[in-house]
Amino acid sequence: QVQLVESGGGLVQSGGSLRLSCAASGRTFSAYDMAWFRQAPGKEREFVAAVRRNGGSSYYSDSVRGRFTISVDNAKNTVYLQMNGLKPEDTAVYYCAAEHFWHTVLPRTAGEYDVWGQGTQVTVSS
């Protein structure tokens, strides 16, 4: 299976932007649906965005739709999360996830993903 390594987190002011990267190694990257989740202290892991293998359709949570964009570069085996208009409530550890099994509906729950990165901290100050 693939191994995932996230990068790009940091501290940013409210209204600012960050781009997270998730580099995949190992098995065929294009055979995986990819997603970003986040987890704030004391809260459950939350779905953020997902994209179909080969850069197909994408889906976003209501809380980030219109501000965040998920994209895939198959040549670099990397999935990105461009985050604009950041808010303090976006503060969390962001995780990249991959799912090899084909689901009819693009997976949107943590339990449907079987490979996870180590996470990268995003902190948005007010």
Backbone as a printed PyTorch tensor [residue, N CA C, xyz], in Angstrom:
tensor([[[  0.8390,  -1.1910,   0.0000],
         [  0.0000,   0.0000,   0.0000],
         [  0.8730,   1.2400,   0.0000]],

        [[  0.2430,   2.4000,  -0.2280],
         [  1.0070,   3.6430,  -0.2540],
         [  1.3650,   4.0760,   1.1650]],

        [[  2.3940,   4.8980,   1.2460],
         [  2.7360,   5.6070,   2.4750],
         [  2.5230,   7.0940,   2.1940]],

        [[  2.0040,   7.8050,   3.1990],
         [  1.6320,   9.2140,   3.0160],
         [  2.3990,  10.1000,   3.9800]],

        [[  2.9060,  11.2280,   3.4660],
         [  3.6090,  12.1970,   4.2970],
         [  3.0710,  13.5850,   3.9920]],

        [[  2.4850,  14.2220,   5.0090],
         [  1.9340,  15.5620,   4.8420],
         [  2.9860,  16.6210,   5.1550]],

        [[  2.8070,  17.7890,   4.5550],
         [  3.6540,  18.9440,   4.8600],
         [  2.8740,  20.2080,   4.5250]],

        [[  3.4100,  21.3460,   4.9540],
         [  2.8110,  22.6190,   4.5900],
         [  2.0210,  23.3000,   5.6810]],

        [[  1.8560,  22.6440,   6.8220],
         [  1.1330,  23.2810,   7.9120],
         [  1.9320,  24.4230,   8.5140]],

        [[  1.2810,  25.1790,   9.3960],
         [  1.9590,  26.2900,  10.0430],
         [  0.9850,  27.2110,  10.7200]],

        [[  1.5070,  28.3690,  11.0900],
         [  0.7100,  29.4060,  11.7580],
         [  0.3950,  30.5000,  10.7510]],

        [[ -0.8750,  30.8760,  10.6770],
         [ -1.2940,  31.9040,   9.7330],
         [ -2.3700,  32.7660,  10.3880]],

        [[ -2.4580,  34.0030,   9.9710],
         [ -3.4900,  34.8810,  10.5160],
         [ -4.8280,  34.6190,   9.8460]],

        [[ -5.8820,  34.9610,  10.5450],
         [ -7.2250,  34.8220,  10.0010],
         [ -7.3300,  35.5510,   8.6600]],

        [[ -7.9320,  34.8770,   7.6800],
         [ -8.0300,  35.4250,   6.3350],
         [ -6.8960,  35.0180,   5.4220]],

        [[ -5.8700,  34.4110,   5.9760],
         [ -4.7030,  34.0200,   5.1970],
         [ -4.9010,  32.6970,   4.4650]],

        [[ -3.8140,  32.2460,   3.8260],
         [ -3.8570,  31.0300,   3.0200],
         [ -2.6970,  30.1100,   3.3690]],

        [[ -2.9200,  28.8260,   3.1570],
         [ -1.8780,  27.8150,   3.2560],
         [ -2.1620,  26.7550,   2.2010]],

        [[ -1.1080,  26.0800,   1.7440],
         [ -1.2820,  24.9260,   0.8820],
         [ -0.6270,  23.7240,   1.5300]],

        [[ -1.4370,  22.7240,   1.8080],
         [ -0.9350,  21.4680,   2.3550],
         [ -0.6040,  20.5170,   1.2080]],

        [[  0.4350,  19.7250,   1.4110],
         [  0.8260,  18.7080,   0.4440],
         [  0.8350,  17.3450,   1.1170]],

        [[  0.5120,  16.3410,   0.3460],
         [  0.5600,  14.9580,   0.8330],
         [  1.2580,  14.1370,  -0.2510]],

        [[  2.4860,  13.7430,   0.0410],
         [  3.2760,  12.9650,  -0.9140],
         [  3.0790,  11.4820,  -0.6500]],

        [[  2.7990,  10.7360,  -1.6920],
         [  2.5550,   9.3060,  -1.5830],
         [  3.6940,   8.5150,  -2.1970]],

        [[  4.0600,   7.4350,  -1.5550],
         [  5.0800,   6.5370,  -2.0930],
         [  4.5860,   5.1080,  -1.9390]],

        [[  5.1590,   4.2250,  -2.7320],
         [  4.7550,   2.8380,  -2.6410],
         [  3.9540,   2.4290,  -3.8490]],

        [[  2.7820,   1.8940,  -3.6030],
         [  1.9740,   1.3760,  -4.6970],
         [  1.4030,   2.4870,  -5.5730]],

        [[  0.7320,   2.1090,  -6.6380],
         [  0.2380,   3.0330,  -7.6470],
         [ -0.6720,   4.0760,  -7.0290]],

        [[ -0.1980,   5.3070,  -7.0380],
         [ -0.9290,   6.4170,  -6.4340],
         [ -2.2800,   6.6070,  -7.0980]],

        [[ -2.3450,   6.4640,  -8.3950],
         [ -3.5760,   6.7330,  -9.1330],
         [ -4.6700,   5.7090,  -8.8710]],

        [[ -4.3740,   4.6710,  -8.1120],
         [ -5.3680,   3.6460,  -7.7870],
         [ -6.0920,   3.9370,  -6.4750]],

        [[ -5.8850,   5.1330,  -5.9270],
         [ -6.4500,   5.4860,  -4.6210],
         [ -7.3260,   6.7240,  -4.7080]],

        [[ -8.4790,   6.6760,  -4.0460],
         [ -9.2040,   7.8980,  -3.7330],
         [ -8.4570,   8.5730,  -2.5890]],

        [[ -8.3970,   9.8930,  -2.6160],
         [ -7.6160,  10.6320,  -1.6180],
         [ -8.5070,  11.6240,  -0.8790]],

        [[ -8.1610,  11.8910,   0.3630],
         [ -8.9760,  12.7990,   1.1670],
         [ -8.1250,  13.5260,   2.1870]],

        [[ -8.6770,  14.6180,   2.6740],
         [ -8.1340,  15.3360,   3.8160],
         [ -9.1700,  15.3240,   4.9350]],

        [[ -8.6980,  15.0530,   6.1290],
         [ -9.4960,  15.1530,   7.3440],
         [ -8.7620,  16.0940,   8.2940]],

        [[ -9.4540,  16.5130,   9.3310],
         [ -8.8150,  17.3220,  10.3650],
         [ -9.3750,  16.9530,  11.7230]],

        [[ -8.5610,  17.2100,  12.7290],
         [ -8.9700,  16.9220,  14.0980],
         [ -8.4730,  18.0140,  15.0220]],

        [[ -9.4200,  18.6910,  15.6480],
         [ -9.1080,  19.7230,  16.6290],
         [ -9.0540,  19.0830,  18.0090]],

        [[ -8.3640,  19.6940,  18.9630],
         [ -8.2660,  19.1220,  20.3120],
         [ -9.6370,  18.8630,  20.9150]],

        [[ -9.8330,  17.6560,  21.4200],
         [-11.0730,  17.3050,  22.0800],
         [-12.2360,  17.0250,  21.1400]],

        [[-11.9660,  17.0110,  19.8370],
         [-13.0450,  16.7850,  18.8750],
         [-12.7800,  15.5330,  18.0320]],

        [[-13.8270,  15.0610,  17.3850],
         [-13.7120,  13.9100,  16.4960],
         [-12.9930,  14.3240,  15.2110]],

        [[-12.3860,  13.3290,  14.5580],
         [-11.7760,  13.5960,  13.2560],
         [-12.8870,  13.9410,  12.2670]],

        [[-12.6670,  15.0030,  11.5020],
         [-13.7110,  15.5780,  10.6520],
         [-13.3030,  15.5340,   9.1910]],

        [[-14.2230,  15.1490,   8.3280],
         [-13.9740,  15.1520,   6.8890],
         [-13.8340,  16.5810,   6.3870]],

        [[-12.8730,  16.7960,   5.4930],
         [-12.6680,  18.1220,   4.9020],
         [-12.9500,  18.0780,   3.4020]],

        [[-12.2540,  17.1990,   2.6870],
         [-12.3930,  17.1440,   1.2360],
         [-11.8860,  15.8090,   0.7190]],

        [[-12.4030,  15.3890,  -0.4330],
         [-11.9550,  14.1450,  -1.0540],
         [-11.9620,  14.3040,  -2.5630]],

        [[-11.1360,  13.5060,  -3.2220],
         [-11.0590,  13.5290,  -4.6820],
         [-10.9150,  12.1070,  -5.1940]],

        [[-11.6090,  11.8330,  -6.2780],
         [-11.5430,  10.5080,  -6.9030],
         [-10.1590,  10.2310,  -7.4590]],

        [[ -9.7790,   8.9620,  -7.4760],
         [ -8.5250,   8.5610,  -8.0920],
         [ -8.4300,   9.1220,  -9.5080]],

        [[ -7.2580,   9.3980,  -9.9570],
         [ -6.9860,  10.0130, -11.2610],
         [ -7.5240,  11.4330, -11.3660]],

        [[ -7.7510,  12.0860, -10.2320],
         [ -8.1820,  13.4750, -10.2530],
         [ -9.5790,  13.6760, -10.7760]],

        [[-10.4890,  12.7420, -10.4810],
         [-11.8640,  12.8550, -10.9140],
         [-12.6570,  13.8060, -10.0360]],

        [[-13.8900,  13.4280,  -9.7440],
         [-14.7830,  14.2930,  -8.9920],
         [-14.2550,  14.5440,  -7.5860]],

        [[-14.7030,  15.6500,  -7.0050],
         [-14.2910,  16.0050,  -5.6540],
         [-15.5080,  16.3680,  -4.8250]],

        [[-15.3100,  16.4040,  -3.5220],
         [-16.4040,  16.7300,  -2.6110],
         [-15.8220,  17.4330,  -1.4030]],

        [[-16.5770,  18.3870,  -0.8660],
         [-16.1060,  19.1870,   0.2610],
         [-17.1450,  19.2000,   1.3670]],

        [[-16.6770,  19.3610,   2.5880],
         [-17.5920,  19.5860,   3.6970],
         [-18.1820,  20.9750,   3.5580]],

        [[-19.3480,  21.1660,   4.1530],
         [-20.0160,  22.4610,   4.0770],
         [-19.1520,  23.5660,   4.6780]],

        [[-18.3780,  23.2240,   5.6920],
         [-17.6090,  24.2420,   6.4130],
         [-16.4380,  24.8000,   5.6040]],

        [[-16.0020,  24.0890,   4.5550],
         [-14.8490,  24.5580,   3.7870],
         [-15.1660,  24.8110,   2.3220]],

        [[-16.3390,  24.4000,   1.8790],
         [-16.6840,  24.5480,   0.4580],
         [-16.6160,  26.0210,   0.0620]],

        [[-15.9580,  26.2850,  -1.0470],
         [-15.7880,  27.6520,  -1.5220],
         [-14.5140,  28.3090,  -1.0180]],

        [[-13.8730,  27.7270,  -0.0050],
         [-12.6240,  28.2890,   0.5340],
         [-11.4390,  27.3650,   0.2710]],

        [[-11.6680,  26.0500,   0.3170],
         [-10.5970,  25.0680,   0.1540],
         [-10.7410,  24.3870,  -1.2050]],

        [[ -9.6100,  23.9650,  -1.7590],
         [ -9.6060,  23.2310,  -3.0200],
         [ -8.6550,  22.0480,  -2.9120]],

        [[ -9.1550,  20.8570,  -3.2410],
         [ -8.3290,  19.6620,  -3.2640],
         [ -7.9320,  19.3840,  -4.7130]],

        [[ -6.6820,  19.0090,  -4.9110],
         [ -6.2140,  18.7150,  -6.2640],
         [ -5.1620,  17.6270,  -6.2050]],

        [[ -4.9180,  17.0160,  -7.3650],
         [ -3.9970,  15.8830,  -7.4590],
         [ -3.0080,  16.1360,  -8.5880]],

        [[ -1.7520,  15.8360,  -8.3440],
         [ -0.7230,  15.8390,  -9.3780],
         [ -0.1920,  14.4130,  -9.4660]],

        [[ -0.6930,  13.6540, -10.4290],
         [ -0.3000,  12.2480, -10.5230],
         [  1.1670,  12.0940, -10.9030]],

        [[  1.7150,  13.0650, -11.6210],
         [  3.1240,  12.9820, -11.9930],
         [  4.0310,  13.0770, -10.7720]],

        [[  3.5570,  13.7740,  -9.7390],
         [  4.3460,  13.9380,  -8.5190],
         [  3.8270,  13.0560,  -7.3840]],

        [[  2.8100,  12.2460,  -7.6480],
         [  2.2130,  11.3960,  -6.6060],
         [  1.8570,  12.2170,  -5.3700]],

        [[  1.2350,  13.3570,  -5.5910],
         [  0.9550,  14.2840,  -4.5050],
         [ -0.4770,  14.8060,  -4.6050]],

        [[ -1.1160,  14.9220,  -3.4550],
         [ -2.4200,  15.5620,  -3.3700],
         [ -2.2550,  16.8280,  -2.5330]],

        [[ -2.9540,  17.8790,  -2.9380],
         [ -2.8210,  19.1810,  -2.2860],
         [ -4.1490,  19.6060,  -1.6790]],

        [[ -4.0580,  20.4600,  -0.6930],
         [ -5.2340,  21.1370,  -0.1590],
         [ -4.8910,  22.6190,  -0.0750]],

        [[ -5.4340,  23.3880,  -1.0010],
         [ -5.2670,  24.8330,  -0.9820],
         [ -6.3310,  25.4170,  -0.0730]],

        [[ -5.9070,  26.1390,   0.9520],
         [ -6.8270,  26.6740,   1.9450],
         [ -6.7410,  28.1930,   1.9130]],

        [[ -7.8420,  28.8220,   1.5220],
         [ -7.9350,  30.2730,   1.4790],
         [ -8.9760,  30.7570,   2.4840]],

        [[ -8.9030,  32.0080,   2.8450],
         [ -9.8790,  32.5580,   3.7710],
         [ -9.9210,  31.8130,   5.0900]],

        [[ -8.7590,  31.4720,   5.6170],
         [ -8.7050,  30.6610,   6.8270],
         [ -9.3180,  31.3840,   8.0210]],

        [[ -9.9550,  30.5940,   8.8690],
         [-10.6250,  31.0960,  10.0700],
         [-10.0300,  30.3870,  11.2920]],

        [[-10.1410,  30.9940,  12.4610],
         [ -9.6300,  30.3290,  13.6700],
         [-10.2200,  28.9340,  13.8700]],

        [[-11.4570,  28.7340,  13.4680],
         [-12.0750,  27.4190,  13.6340],
         [-11.5140,  26.3680,  12.6810]],

        [[-10.6550,  26.7640,  11.7470],
         [ -9.9630,  25.7990,  10.8920],
         [ -8.7350,  25.2100,  11.5780]],

        [[ -8.4010,  25.7260,  12.7550],
         [ -7.2460,  25.2340,  13.4930],
         [ -7.4280,  23.7610,  13.8630]],

        [[ -6.4720,  22.9360,  13.4700],
         [ -6.5600,  21.4910,  13.7000],
         [ -5.2880,  20.8250,  13.1710]],

        [[ -5.1510,  19.5590,  13.4810],
         [ -4.1720,  18.7270,  12.7890],
         [ -4.8630,  18.1790,  11.5420]],

        [[ -4.2220,  18.3690,  10.4010],
         [ -4.7900,  17.9250,   9.1320],
         [ -4.1090,  16.6320,   8.6930]],

        [[ -4.9410,  15.6650,   8.3300],
         [ -4.4620,  14.3530,   7.9360],
         [ -4.8320,  14.0580,   6.4880]],

        [[ -3.9200,  13.4520,   5.7890],
         [ -4.1560,  12.9490,   4.4520],
         [ -4.5280,  11.4640,   4.5740]],

        [[ -5.4430,  11.0100,   3.7280],
         [ -5.8810,   9.6190,   3.7790],
         [ -6.0670,   9.0800,   2.3670]],

        [[ -5.9060,   7.7630,   2.2300],
         [ -6.0350,   7.1030,   0.9310],
         [ -6.8820,   5.8450,   1.0760]],

        [[ -7.6710,   5.5930,   0.0430],
         [ -8.5300,   4.4200,   0.0360],
         [ -8.3890,   3.7070,  -1.3010]],

        [[ -8.0260,   2.4290,  -1.2710],
         [ -7.8110,   1.6580,  -2.4960],
         [ -9.1000,   1.0110,  -2.9950]],

        [[ -9.9430,   0.5440,  -2.0840],
         [-11.1790,  -0.1430,  -2.4770],
         [-12.1010,   0.8480,  -3.1750]],

        [[-12.7710,   0.4000,  -4.2380],
         [-13.6920,   1.2680,  -4.9720],
         [-15.0460,   1.3290,  -4.2700]],

        [[-15.4510,   2.5300,  -3.8930],
         [-16.7730,   2.7720,  -3.3360],
         [-17.6080,   3.4780,  -4.3980]],

        [[-18.8790,   3.1130,  -4.5010],
         [-19.7510,   3.7470,  -5.4900],
         [-19.8260,   5.2590,  -5.2480]],

        [[-19.9130,   5.6400,  -3.9910],
         [-19.9110,   7.0480,  -3.6010],
         [-18.5440,   7.3850,  -3.0240]],

        [[-17.9810,   8.4890,  -3.4470],
         [-16.6790,   8.9240,  -2.9400],
         [-16.6820,   8.9410,  -1.4160]],

        [[-15.8010,   8.1930,  -0.7830],
         [-15.8310,   8.0790,   0.6820],
         [-15.6570,   9.4140,   1.3940]],

        [[-16.4380,   9.5660,   2.4760],
         [-16.4110,  10.8200,   3.2370],
         [-16.3230,  10.5980,   4.7370]],

        [[-16.0870,   9.3580,   5.1540],
         [-15.9280,   9.0790,   6.5750],
         [-14.5590,   8.4570,   6.8230]],

        [[-14.0160,   8.7130,   8.0070],
         [-12.6780,   8.2380,   8.3280],
         [-12.5660,   6.7220,   8.2260]],

        [[-13.6220,   6.0310,   8.6180],
         [-13.5920,   4.5790,   8.6040],
         [-13.4670,   3.9630,   7.2210]],

        [[-13.7290,   4.7460,   6.1850],
         [-13.6570,   4.2230,   4.8180],
         [-12.2580,   4.3440,   4.2270]],

        [[-11.3460,   4.9560,   4.9300],
         [ -9.9810,   5.1360,   4.4300],
         [ -9.0340,   4.2450,   5.2110]],

        [[ -8.1460,   3.5690,   4.5080],
         [ -7.3150,   2.5780,   5.1860],
         [ -5.8460,   2.9640,   5.2980]],

        [[ -5.4490,   4.1020,   4.7380],
         [ -4.0610,   4.5430,   4.8580],
         [ -4.0690,   5.9970,   5.3020]],

        [[ -3.2360,   6.3180,   6.2850],
         [ -3.2140,   7.6590,   6.8650],
         [ -1.7860,   8.1800,   6.9760]],

        [[ -1.6620,   9.4880,   6.8290],
         [ -0.3980,  10.1400,   7.1170],
         [ -0.3030,  10.4760,   8.5920]],

        [[  0.8090,  11.1350,   8.9570],
         [  1.0570,  11.4320,  10.3650],
         [  0.4130,  12.7330,  10.8200]],

        [[ -0.0340,  13.5500,   9.8860],
         [ -0.7020,  14.8050,  10.2080],
         [  0.2300,  15.9930,  10.1840]],

        [[ -0.3460,  17.1670,   9.9340],
         [  0.3940,  18.4240,   9.9740],
         [ -0.4800,  19.4710,  10.6540]],

        [[  0.1140,  20.2390,  11.5580],
         [ -0.6370,  21.1990,  12.3690],
         [ -0.9050,  22.4690,  11.5730]],

        [[ -2.1480,  22.9190,  11.6010],
         [ -2.5360,  24.2150,  11.0490],
         [ -3.1360,  25.0350,  12.1820]],

        [[ -2.5740,  26.2170,  12.4130],
         [ -3.0640,  27.0900,  13.4550],
         [ -3.4020,  28.4420,  12.8420]],

        [[ -4.6420,  28.8890,  13.0560],
         [ -5.0980,  30.1670,  12.5110],
         [ -5.3600,  31.1080,  13.6780]],

        [[ -4.6450,  32.2030,  13.7120],
         [ -4.7990,  33.1650,  14.8030],
         [ -5.8220,  34.2250,  14.4170]],

        [[ -6.5340,  34.7170,  15.4130],
         [ -7.5820,  35.7280,  15.1580],
         [ -7.0160,  37.1300,  15.2050]]])
